[in-house]
Short mmCIF file of C-alpha atoms (C1' of nucleotides) in Angstrom, two decimals:
data_model
loop_
_atom_site.label_atom_id
_atom_site.label_comp_id
_atom_site.label_asym_id
_atom_site.label_seq_id
_atom_site.Cartn_x
_atom_site.Cartn_y
_atom_site.Cartn_z
CA MET A 1326 -90.11 83.87 5.41
CA SER A 1327 -92.99 85.37 7.31
CA GLN A 1328 -92.38 89.09 7.14
CA ASN A 1329 -94.90 89.96 9.81
CA CYS A 1330 -93.06 88.33 12.69
CA LEU A 1331 -89.51 89.18 11.61
CA LYS A 1332 -88.07 92.07 13.52
CA VAL A 1333 -84.90 93.22 11.82
CA LEU A 1334 -82.53 95.08 14.05
CA SER A 1335 -79.77 97.16 12.50
CA MET A 1336 -76.69 96.97 14.67
CA ARG A 1337 -73.53 99.02 14.49
CA ILE A 1338 -70.50 97.10 15.77
CA ALA A 1339 -67.01 98.57 16.01
CA THR A 1340 -63.51 97.33 16.89
CA TRP A 1341 -60.55 99.48 17.96
CA ASN A 1342 -57.09 98.93 19.42
CA ILE A 1343 -57.14 101.91 21.74
CA ASN A 1344 -53.64 101.57 23.28
CA SER A 1345 -54.68 102.40 26.88
CA VAL A 1346 -58.38 102.88 27.55
CA ARG A 1347 -57.67 105.10 30.54
CA LEU A 1348 -55.48 107.52 28.59
CA ARG A 1349 -57.90 107.63 25.65
CA ILE A 1350 -61.25 107.28 27.40
CA ASN A 1351 -62.44 110.56 25.83
CA HIS A 1352 -61.58 109.31 22.35
CA VAL A 1353 -63.65 106.18 22.82
CA LEU A 1354 -66.59 108.10 24.34
CA ARG A 1355 -66.51 110.63 21.50
CA PHE A 1356 -66.36 107.86 18.91
CA ILE A 1357 -69.27 105.91 20.46
CA LYS A 1358 -71.42 109.06 20.59
CA GLU A 1359 -70.54 110.49 17.16
CA GLN A 1360 -70.88 107.18 15.36
CA ASN A 1361 -73.81 105.77 17.36
CA ILE A 1362 -71.97 102.56 18.16
CA ASP A 1363 -74.11 99.75 19.63
CA VAL A 1364 -71.33 97.26 20.36
CA MET A 1365 -67.77 98.44 21.00
CA CYS A 1366 -64.88 95.95 21.02
CA LEU A 1367 -61.56 97.22 22.38
CA GLN A 1368 -58.02 95.85 22.47
CA GLU A 1369 -54.91 96.94 24.36
CA THR A 1370 -56.91 98.47 27.18
CA LYS A 1371 -53.77 98.09 29.37
CA THR A 1372 -55.88 98.29 32.51
CA PRO A 1373 -56.60 95.85 35.36
CA ASP A 1374 -60.36 95.26 35.75
CA GLU A 1375 -60.62 97.26 38.97
CA PHE A 1376 -59.51 100.40 37.11
CA PHE A 1377 -61.58 99.90 33.94
CA PRO A 1378 -63.60 103.12 33.33
CA SER A 1379 -66.92 101.29 33.51
CA GLU A 1380 -69.08 104.17 34.79
CA GLU A 1381 -68.03 106.50 31.99
CA PHE A 1382 -69.15 103.95 29.43
CA GLN A 1383 -72.41 103.46 31.36
CA LYS A 1384 -73.11 107.18 30.94
CA VAL A 1385 -73.03 106.89 27.13
CA GLY A 1386 -75.42 103.95 27.16
CA MET A 1387 -73.03 101.03 27.25
CA LYS A 1388 -75.04 99.15 29.83
CA TYR A 1389 -73.56 95.72 29.26
CA GLN A 1390 -69.82 95.39 29.72
CA TYR A 1391 -67.38 92.54 29.82
CA TYR A 1392 -63.68 93.14 30.08
CA ARG A 1393 -60.49 91.32 30.94
CA GLY A 1394 -57.40 93.36 31.64
CA GLU A 1395 -54.00 93.31 33.26
CA ASN A 1396 -51.30 95.82 34.17
CA SER A 1397 -49.43 97.51 31.32
CA TYR A 1398 -50.10 95.04 28.53
CA ASN A 1399 -52.93 93.47 26.52
CA GLY A 1400 -56.53 93.74 27.75
CA VAL A 1401 -59.80 93.35 25.81
CA ALA A 1402 -63.35 94.61 26.34
CA ILE A 1403 -66.80 94.32 24.78
CA LEU A 1404 -69.30 97.08 25.63
CA SER A 1405 -72.88 97.11 24.40
CA ARG A 1406 -76.23 98.91 24.51
CA LEU A 1407 -77.91 95.53 23.95
CA LYS A 1408 -77.81 92.64 26.31
CA LEU A 1409 -74.71 90.49 26.25
CA LYS A 1410 -74.61 87.04 27.76
CA ASN A 1411 -72.31 84.13 28.36
CA PRO A 1412 -68.90 85.83 28.60
CA LYS A 1413 -66.07 83.39 28.05
CA HIS A 1414 -62.41 83.35 27.28
CA ILE A 1415 -59.82 80.85 26.20
CA ASP A 1416 -56.36 80.66 27.73
CA TRP A 1417 -54.43 80.69 24.46
CA CYS A 1418 -50.94 79.17 24.71
CA ARG A 1419 -51.56 78.72 28.46
CA LYS A 1420 -50.10 82.16 29.11
CA ASN A 1421 -52.95 83.31 31.32
CA ASP A 1422 -52.90 86.69 29.54
CA THR A 1423 -55.82 88.89 28.46
CA ARG A 1424 -55.92 88.58 24.69
CA HIS A 1425 -59.42 87.19 24.13
CA ILE A 1426 -63.02 87.49 25.23
CA SER A 1427 -66.22 86.20 23.66
CA VAL A 1428 -69.88 86.99 24.35
CA LYS A 1429 -73.30 86.10 23.04
CA LEU A 1430 -75.27 88.99 21.51
CA ASN A 1431 -79.07 88.73 21.23
CA ASP A 1432 -78.96 84.97 21.91
CA ILE A 1433 -77.91 84.49 18.30
CA ILE A 1434 -74.49 85.84 17.52
CA GLU A 1435 -71.22 84.91 19.20
CA ILE A 1436 -68.66 87.71 19.13
CA HIS A 1437 -64.96 86.90 19.56
CA ASN A 1438 -62.62 89.78 20.33
CA PHE A 1439 -58.88 89.04 19.86
CA TYR A 1440 -55.57 90.72 20.49
CA VAL A 1441 -53.06 88.48 18.71
CA PRO A 1442 -49.40 88.74 19.86
CA ALA A 1443 -47.38 91.21 17.79
CA GLY A 1444 -44.49 88.79 17.41
CA GLY A 1445 -41.37 90.84 18.11
CA ASP A 1446 -38.82 91.92 15.51
CA GLU A 1447 -37.26 88.81 13.96
CA PRO A 1448 -39.54 86.48 11.98
CA ASN A 1449 -37.64 83.43 13.26
CA LEU A 1450 -39.44 80.67 15.16
CA LEU A 1451 -36.25 79.26 16.67
CA THR A 1452 -34.56 82.41 17.91
CA ASN A 1453 -37.52 84.70 18.65
CA GLN A 1454 -39.90 83.43 21.33
CA LYS A 1455 -42.37 86.22 20.60
CA PHE A 1456 -42.67 85.12 17.01
CA GLU A 1457 -43.04 81.51 18.11
CA HIS A 1458 -45.81 82.63 20.50
CA LYS A 1459 -47.61 84.45 17.68
CA ILE A 1460 -47.56 81.43 15.36
CA SER A 1461 -48.59 79.05 18.19
CA PHE A 1462 -51.45 81.38 19.05
CA LEU A 1463 -52.64 81.34 15.42
CA LYS A 1464 -52.41 77.52 15.30
CA GLU A 1465 -54.57 77.30 18.41
CA MET A 1466 -57.09 79.68 16.82
CA SER A 1467 -57.10 77.48 13.76
CA ASP A 1468 -57.72 74.32 15.85
CA PHE A 1469 -60.44 76.07 17.83
CA PHE A 1470 -62.41 77.20 14.79
CA LEU A 1471 -61.97 73.81 13.14
CA LYS A 1472 -63.82 72.26 16.09
CA ASN A 1473 -66.21 75.17 16.67
CA THR A 1474 -68.02 75.23 13.34
CA LYS A 1475 -71.20 76.90 14.49
CA LYS A 1476 -72.62 79.62 12.28
CA ASN A 1477 -73.56 83.13 13.38
CA LYS A 1478 -70.14 84.19 14.61
CA ILE A 1479 -68.27 87.46 14.43
CA LEU A 1480 -64.50 87.72 14.96
CA VAL A 1481 -62.89 91.11 15.43
CA GLY A 1482 -59.68 92.52 16.73
CA ASP A 1483 -56.06 93.44 16.28
CA LEU A 1484 -54.72 90.31 14.59
CA ASN A 1485 -51.33 91.96 13.98
CA ILE A 1486 -51.16 90.53 10.45
CA ALA A 1487 -51.71 92.30 7.12
CA PRO A 1488 -52.59 89.30 4.92
CA PHE A 1489 -52.79 90.73 1.37
CA GLU A 1490 -50.34 92.64 -0.82
CA ASN A 1491 -52.39 95.82 -0.65
CA ASP A 1492 -52.80 95.52 3.11
CA VAL A 1493 -49.31 97.05 3.40
CA TRP A 1494 -47.68 100.09 1.81
CA SER A 1495 -45.00 97.97 0.12
CA HIS A 1496 -45.39 94.23 -0.25
CA LYS A 1497 -41.82 93.97 -1.50
CA GLN A 1498 -40.29 95.92 1.38
CA LEU A 1499 -42.32 94.22 4.08
CA ILE A 1500 -42.23 90.62 2.91
CA ASN A 1501 -39.66 89.77 5.63
CA VAL A 1502 -41.12 92.09 8.24
CA VAL A 1503 -43.19 90.60 11.07
CA SER A 1504 -46.91 91.14 10.29
CA HIS A 1505 -46.52 90.41 6.56
CA THR A 1506 -44.30 87.29 6.30
CA SER A 1507 -45.73 84.33 4.38
CA ILE A 1508 -45.92 82.06 7.46
CA GLU A 1509 -48.14 84.65 9.13
CA THR A 1510 -50.29 85.57 6.13
CA GLU A 1511 -50.75 81.94 5.06
CA THR A 1512 -51.69 80.83 8.59
CA LEU A 1513 -54.18 83.69 8.89
CA LEU A 1514 -55.77 82.91 5.51
CA ASP A 1515 -56.00 79.23 6.58
CA ILE A 1516 -58.04 80.32 9.61
CA VAL A 1517 -60.37 82.29 7.30
CA GLN A 1518 -60.87 79.14 5.20
CA ILE A 1519 -61.24 76.72 8.09
CA GLY A 1520 -63.70 78.93 9.96
CA GLU A 1521 -65.62 79.81 6.80
CA TRP A 1522 -65.14 83.47 7.59
CA VAL A 1523 -65.74 86.47 5.37
CA ASP A 1524 -63.19 89.29 5.64
CA VAL A 1525 -65.75 92.10 5.69
CA MET A 1526 -63.50 95.06 4.83
CA ARG A 1527 -62.11 93.31 1.76
CA GLU A 1528 -65.67 92.73 0.52
CA PHE A 1529 -66.19 96.50 0.48
CA VAL A 1530 -62.72 97.55 -0.70
CA PRO A 1531 -61.34 95.67 -3.73
CA HIS A 1532 -57.99 93.89 -3.52
CA ASN A 1533 -56.32 96.31 -5.92
CA GLU A 1534 -56.82 99.19 -3.50
CA LYS A 1535 -54.58 99.91 -0.52
CA LEU A 1536 -56.32 99.56 2.84
CA TYR A 1537 -54.77 100.26 6.25
CA SER A 1538 -55.89 100.40 9.89
CA TRP A 1539 -52.56 101.24 11.54
CA TRP A 1540 -49.83 103.84 11.03
CA SER A 1541 -46.69 103.71 13.18
CA TYR A 1542 -46.05 106.38 15.80
CA ARG A 1543 -42.47 106.42 14.54
CA ASN A 1544 -43.42 108.41 11.49
CA ARG A 1545 -44.37 111.98 12.25
CA ASN A 1546 -45.64 112.51 8.71
CA TRP A 1547 -47.79 109.40 8.82
CA GLU A 1548 -50.52 110.87 6.62
CA ILE A 1549 -48.18 112.18 3.93
CA SER A 1550 -45.92 109.12 3.74
CA ASN A 1551 -48.94 106.81 4.31
CA ARG A 1552 -46.87 103.76 5.23
CA GLY A 1553 -49.75 101.91 6.82
CA ARG A 1554 -50.74 98.31 7.39
CA ARG A 1555 -54.12 96.57 7.79
CA LEU A 1556 -53.60 94.83 11.13
CA ASP A 1557 -57.18 95.11 12.41
CA HIS A 1558 -59.94 92.90 11.12
CA PHE A 1559 -63.69 92.29 11.13
CA TRP A 1560 -64.80 88.82 10.07
CA VAL A 1561 -68.29 87.29 9.98
CA SER A 1562 -69.50 83.73 9.37
CA LYS A 1563 -70.43 83.23 5.71
CA ASN A 1564 -74.10 82.82 6.58
CA LEU A 1565 -74.13 86.27 8.20
CA PHE A 1566 -72.52 88.17 5.35
CA PRO A 1567 -75.78 88.85 3.46
CA ARG A 1568 -76.88 90.77 6.56
CA VAL A 1569 -73.83 93.05 6.53
CA LYS A 1570 -74.80 96.44 5.12
CA SER A 1571 -71.53 98.37 5.34
CA GLY A 1572 -67.91 98.23 6.47
CA VAL A 1573 -65.78 101.31 7.01
CA ILE A 1574 -62.31 102.03 8.40
CA CYS A 1575 -62.54 105.29 10.32
CA LYS A 1576 -59.21 106.90 9.47
CA GLU A 1577 -60.02 110.32 10.92
CA THR A 1578 -59.37 109.26 14.54
CA ARG A 1579 -55.66 108.97 13.67
CA SER A 1580 -55.65 112.79 13.43
CA TRP A 1581 -57.19 113.34 16.87
CA GLU A 1582 -54.99 114.72 19.64
CA ARG A 1583 -52.66 112.07 21.09
CA PRO A 1584 -54.24 109.29 19.02
CA SER A 1585 -53.98 105.53 19.13
CA ASP A 1586 -51.75 104.21 16.35
CA HIS A 1587 -54.73 102.03 15.27
CA VAL A 1588 -58.05 103.30 13.88
CA PRO A 1589 -61.49 101.72 14.34
CA ILE A 1590 -63.53 99.59 11.93
CA ILE A 1591 -67.32 100.11 11.87
CA VAL A 1592 -69.70 97.47 10.49
CA ASP A 1593 -73.49 97.70 10.15
CA ILE A 1594 -75.27 94.37 10.32
CA GLU A 1595 -78.95 93.41 10.45
CA ILE A 1596 -79.80 90.76 13.00
"C1'" DA B 1195 -28.36 99.78 8.35
"C1'" DT B 1196 -30.49 102.45 11.70
"C1'" DG B 1197 -33.63 104.88 14.37
"C1'" DG B 1198 -37.53 106.97 14.60
"C1'" DT B 1199 -42.40 107.44 18.92
"C1'" DG B 1200 -45.66 106.17 22.46
"C1'" DG B 1201 -47.77 103.80 26.90
"C1'" DA B 1202 -47.20 102.13 31.55
"C1'" DA B 1203 -44.54 101.04 35.09
"C1'" DG B 1204 -40.97 102.34 37.84
"C1'" DG B 1205 -35.45 103.12 36.35
"C1'" DT B 1206 -37.46 98.80 31.19
"C1'" DC B 1207 -40.50 96.16 28.39
"C1'" DC B 1208 -43.60 96.03 24.75
"C1'" DA B 1209 -45.57 97.67 20.51
#
DNA sequence: ATGGTGGAAGGTCCA
């Protein structure tokens, strides 16, 4: 390596299911400013593109913006201080919904931002179409990353699955609850294997420790009862992992006024 | 076993 011509850039990339970007625009702006975020990936923006609060993000330095939204549901966005190129999306399950966007960062790294279907209540492929959609979506992701084996990728988003025992408050009580059933967790871990991904947060927090990114709105005492799940994820290609300097789940936003039920993940990476 | 809350649209669906 020739040190003299290598310019190492430390980048701070975050992902957050914001559950309406218009309602919580001030939360996202505050988070970007306080945490010095360079690349912000959002899910559940719930906003058609013509109403996306683009100018407000411009004002905090997010010069490059790609977003795909629709009325009421879904919606993803990638905002950045650094140049983004080549925005793309895939029409997963031919639903024509807004659950995915990818961009190229710095001509090197491809970032994929996903909002995987939640899957409804019953974990039954035959009787619950939402669950069938979720599993089909995951199978298509698996096929895509089997064919797309390039290095230098980042995958973030609300994957709506808590894959490990300590990614939920009670493995025993949630084993038949959508988000933690074995068909979901096994399919997700297959994608990690096939894509040669590294689950960044689990590299920084050992498997014997509980780790959550979501607490239901249906529990007023969410912090005391702490019945959380790790539904949000930050993966990098194996070759990139040595460049990852930190990974943090930012729990404090869950205590902000009228919060999202999800909290952001922040990762520092040298590129 | 049930219901608990929140967002957006619009009098209900989704999470």
